[in-house]
Tab-separated table of C-alpha atoms and ligand atoms in Angstrom:
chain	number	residue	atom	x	y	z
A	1	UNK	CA	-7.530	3.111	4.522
A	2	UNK	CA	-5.826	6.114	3.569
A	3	UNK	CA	-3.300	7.721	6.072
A	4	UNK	CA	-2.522	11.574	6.627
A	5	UNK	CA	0.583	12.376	7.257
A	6	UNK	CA	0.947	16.443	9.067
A	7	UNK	CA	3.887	18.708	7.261
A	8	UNK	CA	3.990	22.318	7.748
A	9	UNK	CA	4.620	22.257	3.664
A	10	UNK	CA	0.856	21.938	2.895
A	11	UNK	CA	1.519	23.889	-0.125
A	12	UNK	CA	0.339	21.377	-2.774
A	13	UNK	CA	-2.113	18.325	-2.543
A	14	UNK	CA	0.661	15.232	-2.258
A	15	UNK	CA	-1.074	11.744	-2.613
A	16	UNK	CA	1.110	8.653	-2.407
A	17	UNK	CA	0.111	4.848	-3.638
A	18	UNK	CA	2.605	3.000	-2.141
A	19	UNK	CA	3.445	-0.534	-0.935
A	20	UNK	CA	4.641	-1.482	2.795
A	21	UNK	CA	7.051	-3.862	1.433
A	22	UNK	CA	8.698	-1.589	-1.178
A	23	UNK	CA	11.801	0.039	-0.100
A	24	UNK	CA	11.647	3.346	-2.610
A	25	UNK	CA	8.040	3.687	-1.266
A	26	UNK	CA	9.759	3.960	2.139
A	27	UNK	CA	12.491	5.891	1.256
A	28	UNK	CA	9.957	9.004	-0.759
A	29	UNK	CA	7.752	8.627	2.346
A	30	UNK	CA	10.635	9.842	4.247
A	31	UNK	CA	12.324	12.356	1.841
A	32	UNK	CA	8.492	14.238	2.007
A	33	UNK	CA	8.680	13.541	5.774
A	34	UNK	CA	12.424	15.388	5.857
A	35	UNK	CA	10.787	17.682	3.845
A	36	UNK	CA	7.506	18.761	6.349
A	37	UNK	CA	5.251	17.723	2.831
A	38	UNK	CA	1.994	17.276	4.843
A	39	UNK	CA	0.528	14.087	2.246
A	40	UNK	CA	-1.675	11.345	2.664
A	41	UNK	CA	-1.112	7.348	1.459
A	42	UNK	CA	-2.634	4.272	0.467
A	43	UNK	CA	-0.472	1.119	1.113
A	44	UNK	CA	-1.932	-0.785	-1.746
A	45	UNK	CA	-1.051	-4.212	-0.177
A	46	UNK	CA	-2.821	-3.857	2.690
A	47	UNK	CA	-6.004	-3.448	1.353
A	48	UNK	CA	-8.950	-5.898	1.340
A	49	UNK	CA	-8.617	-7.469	-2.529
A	50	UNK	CA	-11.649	-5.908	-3.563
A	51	UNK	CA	-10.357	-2.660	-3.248
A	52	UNK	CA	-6.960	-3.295	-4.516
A	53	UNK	CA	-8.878	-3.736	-7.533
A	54	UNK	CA	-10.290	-0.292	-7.528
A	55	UNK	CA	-7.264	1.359	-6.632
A	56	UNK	CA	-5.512	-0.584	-9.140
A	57	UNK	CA	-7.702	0.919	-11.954
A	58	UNK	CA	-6.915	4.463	-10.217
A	59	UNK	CA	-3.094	3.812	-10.702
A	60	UNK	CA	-3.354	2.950	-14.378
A	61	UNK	CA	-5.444	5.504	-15.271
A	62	UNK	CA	-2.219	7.648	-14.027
A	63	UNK	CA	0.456	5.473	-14.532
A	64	UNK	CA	-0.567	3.293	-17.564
A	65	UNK	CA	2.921	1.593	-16.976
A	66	UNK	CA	2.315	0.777	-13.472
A	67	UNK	CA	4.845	0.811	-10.482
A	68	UNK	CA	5.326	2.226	-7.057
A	69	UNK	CA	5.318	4.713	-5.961
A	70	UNK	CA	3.193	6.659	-7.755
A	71	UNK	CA	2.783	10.561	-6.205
A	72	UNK	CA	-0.232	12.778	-7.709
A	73	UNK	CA	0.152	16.114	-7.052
A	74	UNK	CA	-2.299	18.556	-6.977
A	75	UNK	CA	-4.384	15.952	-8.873
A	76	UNK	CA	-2.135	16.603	-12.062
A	77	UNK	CA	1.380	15.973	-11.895
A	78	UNK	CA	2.607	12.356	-11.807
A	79	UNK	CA	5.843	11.262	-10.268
A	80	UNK	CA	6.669	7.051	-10.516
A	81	UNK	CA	9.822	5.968	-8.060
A	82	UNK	CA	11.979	7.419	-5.498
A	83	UNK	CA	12.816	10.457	-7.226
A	84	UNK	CA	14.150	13.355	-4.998
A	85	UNK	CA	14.926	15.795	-7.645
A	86	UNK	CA	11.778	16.208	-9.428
A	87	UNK	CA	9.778	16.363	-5.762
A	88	UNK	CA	11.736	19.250	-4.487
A	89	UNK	CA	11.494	20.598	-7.736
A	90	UNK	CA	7.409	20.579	-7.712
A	91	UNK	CA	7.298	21.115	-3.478
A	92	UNK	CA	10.396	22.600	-2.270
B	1	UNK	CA	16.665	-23.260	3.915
B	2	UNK	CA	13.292	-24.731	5.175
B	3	UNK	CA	12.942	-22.371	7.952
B	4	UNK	CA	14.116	-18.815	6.982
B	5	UNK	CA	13.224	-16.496	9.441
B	6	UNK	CA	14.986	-13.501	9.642
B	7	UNK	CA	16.669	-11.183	7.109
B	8	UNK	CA	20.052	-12.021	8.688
B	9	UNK	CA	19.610	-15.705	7.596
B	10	UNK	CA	17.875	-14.936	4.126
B	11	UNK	CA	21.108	-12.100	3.167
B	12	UNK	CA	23.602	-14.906	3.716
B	13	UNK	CA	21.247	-17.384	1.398
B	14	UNK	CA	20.452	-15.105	-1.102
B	15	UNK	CA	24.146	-13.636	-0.756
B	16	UNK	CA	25.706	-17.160	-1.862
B	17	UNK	CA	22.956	-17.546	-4.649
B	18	UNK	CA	24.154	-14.267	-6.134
B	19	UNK	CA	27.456	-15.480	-5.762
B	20	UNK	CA	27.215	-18.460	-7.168
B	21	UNK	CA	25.438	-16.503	-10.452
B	22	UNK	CA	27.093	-13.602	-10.383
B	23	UNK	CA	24.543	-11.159	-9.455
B	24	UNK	CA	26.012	-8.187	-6.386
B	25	UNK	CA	23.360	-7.376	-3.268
B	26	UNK	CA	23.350	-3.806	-2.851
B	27	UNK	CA	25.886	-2.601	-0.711
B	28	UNK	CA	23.589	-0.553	1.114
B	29	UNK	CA	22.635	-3.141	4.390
B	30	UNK	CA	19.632	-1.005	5.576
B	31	UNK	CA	18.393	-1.062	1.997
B	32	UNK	CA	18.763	-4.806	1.553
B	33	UNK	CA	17.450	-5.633	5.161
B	34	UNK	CA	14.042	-3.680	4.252
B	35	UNK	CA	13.780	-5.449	1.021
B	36	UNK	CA	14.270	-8.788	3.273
B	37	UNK	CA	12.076	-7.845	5.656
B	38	UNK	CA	9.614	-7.291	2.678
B	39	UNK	CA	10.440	-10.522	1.277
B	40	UNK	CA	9.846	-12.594	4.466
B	41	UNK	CA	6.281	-10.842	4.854
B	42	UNK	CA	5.563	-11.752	1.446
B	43	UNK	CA	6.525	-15.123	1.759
B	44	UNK	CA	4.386	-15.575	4.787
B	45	UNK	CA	1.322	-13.913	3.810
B	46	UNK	CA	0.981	-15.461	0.121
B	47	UNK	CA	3.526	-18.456	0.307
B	48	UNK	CA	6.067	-17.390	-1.326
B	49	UNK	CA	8.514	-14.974	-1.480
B	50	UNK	CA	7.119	-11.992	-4.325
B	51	UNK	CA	8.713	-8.758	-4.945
B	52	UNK	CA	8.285	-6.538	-2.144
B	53	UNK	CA	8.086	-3.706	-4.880
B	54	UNK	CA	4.827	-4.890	-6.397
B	55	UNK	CA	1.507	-6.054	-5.998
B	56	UNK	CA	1.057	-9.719	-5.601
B	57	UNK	CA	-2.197	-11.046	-6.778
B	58	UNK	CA	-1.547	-14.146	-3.458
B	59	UNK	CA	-2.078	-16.343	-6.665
B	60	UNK	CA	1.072	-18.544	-7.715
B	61	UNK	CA	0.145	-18.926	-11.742
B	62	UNK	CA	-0.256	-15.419	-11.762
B	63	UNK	CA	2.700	-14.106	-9.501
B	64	UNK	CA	5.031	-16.495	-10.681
B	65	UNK	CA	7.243	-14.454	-12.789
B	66	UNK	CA	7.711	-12.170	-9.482
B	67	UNK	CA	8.952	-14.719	-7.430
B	68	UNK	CA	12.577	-13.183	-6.469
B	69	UNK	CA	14.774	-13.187	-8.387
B	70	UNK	CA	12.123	-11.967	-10.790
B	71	UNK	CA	11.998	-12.930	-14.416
B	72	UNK	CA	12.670	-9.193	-15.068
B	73	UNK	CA	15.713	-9.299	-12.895
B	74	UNK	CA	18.672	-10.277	-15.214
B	75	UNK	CA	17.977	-7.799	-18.186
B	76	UNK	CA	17.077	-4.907	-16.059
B	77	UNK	CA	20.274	-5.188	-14.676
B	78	UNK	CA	22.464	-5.130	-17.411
B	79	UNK	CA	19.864	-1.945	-18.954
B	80	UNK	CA	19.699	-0.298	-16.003
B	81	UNK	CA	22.571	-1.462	-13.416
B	82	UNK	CA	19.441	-2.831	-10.710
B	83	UNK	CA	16.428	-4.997	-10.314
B	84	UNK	CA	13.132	-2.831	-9.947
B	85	UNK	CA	13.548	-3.158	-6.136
B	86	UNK	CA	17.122	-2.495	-6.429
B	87	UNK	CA	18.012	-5.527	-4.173
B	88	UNK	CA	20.284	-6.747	-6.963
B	89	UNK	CA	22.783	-4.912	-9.112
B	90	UNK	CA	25.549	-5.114	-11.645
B	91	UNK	CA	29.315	-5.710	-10.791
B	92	UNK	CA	29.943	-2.770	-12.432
B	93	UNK	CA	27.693	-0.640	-10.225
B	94	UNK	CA	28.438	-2.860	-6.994
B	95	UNK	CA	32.432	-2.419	-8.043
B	96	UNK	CA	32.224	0.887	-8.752
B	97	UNK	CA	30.036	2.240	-5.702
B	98	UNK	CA	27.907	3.717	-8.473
B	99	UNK	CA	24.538	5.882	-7.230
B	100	UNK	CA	21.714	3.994	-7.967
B	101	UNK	CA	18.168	5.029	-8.316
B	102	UNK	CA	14.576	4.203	-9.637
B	103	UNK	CA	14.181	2.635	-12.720
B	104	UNK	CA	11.046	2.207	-14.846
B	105	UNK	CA	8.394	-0.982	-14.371
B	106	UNK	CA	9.399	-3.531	-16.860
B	107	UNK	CA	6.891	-5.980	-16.065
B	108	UNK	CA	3.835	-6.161	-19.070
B	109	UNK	CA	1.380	-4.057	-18.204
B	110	UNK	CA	-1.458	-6.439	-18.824
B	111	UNK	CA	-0.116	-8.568	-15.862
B	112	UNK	CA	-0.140	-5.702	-13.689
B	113	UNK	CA	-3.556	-3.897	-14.249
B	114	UNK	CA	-5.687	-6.585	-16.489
B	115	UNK	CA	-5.735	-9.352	-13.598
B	116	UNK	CA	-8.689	-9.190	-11.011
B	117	UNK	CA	-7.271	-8.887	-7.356
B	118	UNK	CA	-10.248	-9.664	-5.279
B	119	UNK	CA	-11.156	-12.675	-7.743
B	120	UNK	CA	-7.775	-14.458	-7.946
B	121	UNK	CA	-7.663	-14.793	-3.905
B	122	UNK	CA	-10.688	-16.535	-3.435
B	123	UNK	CA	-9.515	-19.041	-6.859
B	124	UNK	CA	-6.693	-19.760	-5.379
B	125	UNK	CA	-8.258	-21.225	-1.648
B	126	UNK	CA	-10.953	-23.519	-3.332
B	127	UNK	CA	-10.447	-26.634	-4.832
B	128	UNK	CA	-6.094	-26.159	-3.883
B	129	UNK	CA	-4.220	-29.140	-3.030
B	130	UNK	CA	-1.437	-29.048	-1.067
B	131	UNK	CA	2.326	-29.569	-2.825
B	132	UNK	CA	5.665	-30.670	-0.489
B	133	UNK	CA	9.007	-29.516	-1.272
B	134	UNK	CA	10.655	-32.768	-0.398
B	135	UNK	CA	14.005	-31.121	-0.547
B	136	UNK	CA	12.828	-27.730	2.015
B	137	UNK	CA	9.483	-28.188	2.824
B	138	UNK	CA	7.991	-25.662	1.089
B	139	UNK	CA	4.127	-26.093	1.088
B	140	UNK	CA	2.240	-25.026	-2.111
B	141	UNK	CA	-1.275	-24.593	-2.371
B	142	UNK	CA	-2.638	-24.776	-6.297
B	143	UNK	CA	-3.674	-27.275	-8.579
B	144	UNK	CA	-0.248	-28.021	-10.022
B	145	UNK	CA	3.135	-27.966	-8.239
B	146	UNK	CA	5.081	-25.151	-9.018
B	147	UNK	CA	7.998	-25.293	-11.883
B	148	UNK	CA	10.514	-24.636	-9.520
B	149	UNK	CA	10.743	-24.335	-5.724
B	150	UNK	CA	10.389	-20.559	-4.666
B	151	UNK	CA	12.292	-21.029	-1.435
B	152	UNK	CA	15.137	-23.710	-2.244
B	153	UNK	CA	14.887	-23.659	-6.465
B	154	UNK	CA	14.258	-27.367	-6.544
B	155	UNK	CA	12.782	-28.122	-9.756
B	156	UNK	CA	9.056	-29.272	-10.311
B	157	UNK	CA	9.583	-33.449	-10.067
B	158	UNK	CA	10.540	-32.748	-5.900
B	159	UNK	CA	6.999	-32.038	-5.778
B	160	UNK	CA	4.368	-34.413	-3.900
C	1	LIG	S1	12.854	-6.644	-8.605
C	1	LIG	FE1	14.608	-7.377	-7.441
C	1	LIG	S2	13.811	-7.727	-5.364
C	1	LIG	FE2	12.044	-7.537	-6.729
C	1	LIG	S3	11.645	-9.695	-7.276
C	1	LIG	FE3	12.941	-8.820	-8.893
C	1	LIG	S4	14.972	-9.429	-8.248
C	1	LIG	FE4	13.686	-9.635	-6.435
């Protein structure tokens, strides 16, 4: 269920929890892809309903306020949304 | 509008609703075509058209305040100058060509993370009876009908 994407930027651990349908989820996906970010992803909504209740509890105990996407890196930092700056900041 | 099918024919519907209430599309086309696309998928996989931006629980009671336009549309558009998707903004950003980005969830947490994903799916296939849009044909699966038609807005009483 999750999906590795290769990046010759394999710097830091990147972990996505995105959405197919969501159009900033597809838009970071690419700005790390544009990037070479080697990162792996969970498209939430294509799970089996059991364990989009699991990784549902993962996301808030991140992201209490919820939303996608929602980028760990290296297992600390949090970034919510499509938000260029503060990934090239932390991977660039 | 019983048989939207592609994003082409769901921009030019949801273009004249946001006309007629004075919402803008985002002027990017790729944008809005992904959020369509989104939309559409949604709408055939749970039976209605849900956010594309956020987890649908494929049970109406619970999903029905994301249901697009979402309840959260209109007020985080004037905060913020777009919906959470950012399929709908303000005339001043639309008018203006304004850069939009991200903005913050504003949908209660408690609906997001205190609802049970796996549980709600199966609720929502047993005892269901089916619903008609008699104005669009919209079929709805649930014990009530919903309050208003997710695909053409009729209201509750064009239920049978
Ligand atoms: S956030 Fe925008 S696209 Fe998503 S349901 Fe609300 S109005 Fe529709």
């Amino acid at each position: 269920m999750i999906k590795h994407v290769e990046g010759s930027n394999d710097r830091h651990l990147v972990f996505l929890y995105t959405l197919s349908t969501c159009v900033w989820c597809k838009k970071t996906k690419q700005f790390l892809l544009d990037m070479s970010v080697k990162y792996n992803y969970i498209d939430v909504d294509l799970l089996e309903s059991a364990q989009q209740d699991k990784i549902m509890s993962e996301i808030s105990a991140v992201n209490p306020k919820g939303g996608f996407p929602t980028i760990v890196i290296d297992k600390t930092k949090i970034i919510v949304g499509y938000q260029p700056e503060s990934i090239k900041e932390t991977l660039g | 509008m019983s048989n939207i099918k592609s994003p082409q024919e769901l921009r030019v519907f949801l273009e004249k609703n946001a006309k007629d209430k004075n919402y803008y599309l985002n002027r990017d086309v790729a944008f809005v075509d992904a959020l369509l696309e989104g939309l559409i998928k949604n709408l055939n996989r749970y039976g209605y058209s849900s956010c594309p931006c956020r987890l649908s629980t494929g049970n109406y009671e619970l999903d029905s305040d994301l249901i697009c336009p979402c309840v959260y549309m209109e007020s985080d558009v004037q905060k913020y100058g777009s919906c959470f998707c950012a399929l709908y903004v303000s005339k001043d950003v639309y008018e203006n060509k304004k850069v939009i980005s991200s903005i913050p969830e504003s949908r209660p947490r408690d609906k997001i993370f205190d609802v049970t994903y796996s549980q709600v799916n199966n609720d929502s296939q047993s005892n269901a009876k089916e619903w008609k849009c008699s104005v669009c044909g919209y079929k709805h699966l649930g014990d009530h009908p919903p309050e208003k038609c997710p695909k053409c807005g009729a209201s509750k009483k064009f239920f049978k």
